[in-house]
Coordinates of C-alpha atoms in Angstrom, one line a residue:
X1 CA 86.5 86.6 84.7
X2 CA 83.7 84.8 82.6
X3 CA 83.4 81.7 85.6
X4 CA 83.1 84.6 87.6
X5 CA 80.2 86.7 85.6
X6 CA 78.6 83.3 85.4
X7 CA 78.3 82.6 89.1
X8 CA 77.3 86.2 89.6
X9 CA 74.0 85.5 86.5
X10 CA 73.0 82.1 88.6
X11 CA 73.3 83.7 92.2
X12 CA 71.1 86.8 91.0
X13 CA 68.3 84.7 90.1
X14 CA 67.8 83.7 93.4
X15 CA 68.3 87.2 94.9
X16 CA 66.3 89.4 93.0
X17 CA 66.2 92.5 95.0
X18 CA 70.5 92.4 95.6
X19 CA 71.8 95.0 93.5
X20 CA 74.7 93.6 91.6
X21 CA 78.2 96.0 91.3
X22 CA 81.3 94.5 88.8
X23 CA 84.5 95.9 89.6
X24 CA 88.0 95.1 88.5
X25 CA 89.4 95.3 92.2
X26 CA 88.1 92.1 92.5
X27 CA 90.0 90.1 89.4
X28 CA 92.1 87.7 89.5
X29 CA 95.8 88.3 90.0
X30 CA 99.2 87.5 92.0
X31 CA 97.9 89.4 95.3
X32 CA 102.1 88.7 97.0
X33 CA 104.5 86.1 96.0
X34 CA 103.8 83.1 98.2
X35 CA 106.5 82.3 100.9
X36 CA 107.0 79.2 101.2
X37 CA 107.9 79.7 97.0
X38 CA 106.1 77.3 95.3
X39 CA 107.5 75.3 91.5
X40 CA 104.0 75.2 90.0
X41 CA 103.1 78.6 89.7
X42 CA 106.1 81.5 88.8
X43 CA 104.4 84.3 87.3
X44 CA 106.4 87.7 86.6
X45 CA 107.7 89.7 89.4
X46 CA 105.9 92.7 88.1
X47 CA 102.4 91.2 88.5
X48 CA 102.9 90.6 92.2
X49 CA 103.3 95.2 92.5
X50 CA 100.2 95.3 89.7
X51 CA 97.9 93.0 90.8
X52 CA 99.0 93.4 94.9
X53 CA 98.0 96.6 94.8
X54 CA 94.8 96.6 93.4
X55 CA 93.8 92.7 95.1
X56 CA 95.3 95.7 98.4
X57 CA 93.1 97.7 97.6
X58 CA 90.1 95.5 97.2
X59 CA 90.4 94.3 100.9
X60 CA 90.7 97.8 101.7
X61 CA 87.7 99.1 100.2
X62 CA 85.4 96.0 101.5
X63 CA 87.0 94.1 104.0
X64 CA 85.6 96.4 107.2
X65 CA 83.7 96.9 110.5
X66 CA 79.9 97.7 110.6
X67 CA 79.1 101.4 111.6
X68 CA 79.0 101.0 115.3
X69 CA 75.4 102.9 115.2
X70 CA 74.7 99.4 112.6
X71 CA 71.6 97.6 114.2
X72 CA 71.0 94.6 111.8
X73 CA 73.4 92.1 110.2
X74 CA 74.3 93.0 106.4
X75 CA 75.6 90.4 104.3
X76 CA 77.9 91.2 100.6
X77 CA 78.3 88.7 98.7
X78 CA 81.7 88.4 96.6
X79 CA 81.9 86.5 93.5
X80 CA 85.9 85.8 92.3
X81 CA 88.7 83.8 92.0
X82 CA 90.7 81.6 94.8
X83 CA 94.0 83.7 94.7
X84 CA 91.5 86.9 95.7
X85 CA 90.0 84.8 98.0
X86 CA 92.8 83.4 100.0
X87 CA 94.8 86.9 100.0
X88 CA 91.5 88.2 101.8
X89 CA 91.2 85.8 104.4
X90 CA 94.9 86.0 105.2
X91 CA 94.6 89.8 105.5
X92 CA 91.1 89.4 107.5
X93 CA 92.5 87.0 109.9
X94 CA 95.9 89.0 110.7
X95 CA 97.8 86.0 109.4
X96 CA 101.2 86.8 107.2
X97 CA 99.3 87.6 103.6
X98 CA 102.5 85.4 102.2
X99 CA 101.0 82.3 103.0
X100 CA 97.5 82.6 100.8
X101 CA 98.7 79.7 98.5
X102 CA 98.7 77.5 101.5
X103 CA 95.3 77.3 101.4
X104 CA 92.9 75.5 98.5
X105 CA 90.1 76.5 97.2
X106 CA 87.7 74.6 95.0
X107 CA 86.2 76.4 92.3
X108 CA 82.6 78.0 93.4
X109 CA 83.4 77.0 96.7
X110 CA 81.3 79.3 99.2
X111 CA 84.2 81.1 102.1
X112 CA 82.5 83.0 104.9
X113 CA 84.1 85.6 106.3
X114 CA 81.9 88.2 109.3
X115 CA 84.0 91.1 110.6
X116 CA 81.7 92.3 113.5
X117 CA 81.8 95.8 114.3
X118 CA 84.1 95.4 117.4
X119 CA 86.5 94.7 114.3
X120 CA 86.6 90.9 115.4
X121 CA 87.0 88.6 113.0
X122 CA 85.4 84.7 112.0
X123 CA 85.9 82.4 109.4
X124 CA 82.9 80.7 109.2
X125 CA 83.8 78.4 105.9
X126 CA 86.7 78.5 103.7
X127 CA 85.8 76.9 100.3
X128 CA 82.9 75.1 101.2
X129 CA 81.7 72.7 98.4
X130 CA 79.3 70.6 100.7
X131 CA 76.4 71.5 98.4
X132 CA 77.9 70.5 95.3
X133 CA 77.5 66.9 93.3
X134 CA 80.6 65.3 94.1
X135 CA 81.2 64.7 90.2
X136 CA 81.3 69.0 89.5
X137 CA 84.2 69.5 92.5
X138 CA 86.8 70.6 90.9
X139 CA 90.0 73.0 91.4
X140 CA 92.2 74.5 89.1

C-alpha cells in the first residue's frame, strides 16, 4: 500500500488537526469476481473469499448513516486502491457488487460518496482527476 501511505503523508499536511487511522480493511484485494468475467485480470479463486470478506467488512464497518440525533455534516476521508473503491460504491449504491470492474478509476482520483442519515445515498464524484496536470493522470 506505499501509493496509498503516500497520499495519506501529502493529504495530512493540509489537514493538520484530522487524526489519521491505518487499517488493513482497507487494502487492496479481489473484493468478488467481476461478472461480466474479464481476460486481463484472473487472480486465484481463493483471494476472491480472503480479500471479499475483509474489503465486506470494510464497507461494513464505515460505509453507514449519521446518528439521527447527528446535527453537523462529518466528512472521513478514505485513502486506497480502485478495486476497494469501486466494490464500495457498488455496495453504497445497491447496485450488484459483481459489476465493480465496470467502472475505472484513475489513480489518486477523488470519489465522493454522502450517505445521509435517512440512509439515502449520492455519488457526488467517482474518480475525479479534474485537479490533476493532465501529464500525472494515469491508471493502472
Amino acid at each position: 500500500m506505499t501509493r496509498a501511505i503516500e497520499t495519506t503523508d501529502i493529504i495530512s499536511k493540509h489537514l493538520p488537526g484530522v487524526c489519521k487511522v491505518s487499517t488493513d480493511l482497507l487494502r487492496e484485494g479481489a473484493p468478488i469476481e467481476p461478472d461480466p468475467p474479464v481476460s486481463h485480470w484472473k487472480p486465484e479463486a481463493v483471494q476472491y473469499y480472503e480479500d471479499g470478506a475483509r474489503i465486506e467488512a470494510a464497507f461494513r464497518n464505515y460505509i453507514h448513516r449519521a446518528d439521527a440525533k447527528q446535527q453537523e455534516d462529518s466528512y472521513e476521508i478514505f485513502i486506497c486502491h480502485a478495486n476497494v473503491i469501486r466494490y464500495i460504491v457498488c455496495r453504497a449504491l445497491q447496485f450488484p457488487p459483481e459489476g465493480w470492474l465496470r467502472l475505472s478509476l484513475n489513480n489518486g482520483s477523488i470519489t465522493h460518496l454522502v450517505v445521509r442519515p435517512d440512509g439515502r445515498v449520492a455519488l457526488r464524484a467517482l474518480g475525479d482527476t479534474g485537479f490533476m496536470p493532465p501529464d500525472k493522470i494515469s491508471r493502472s
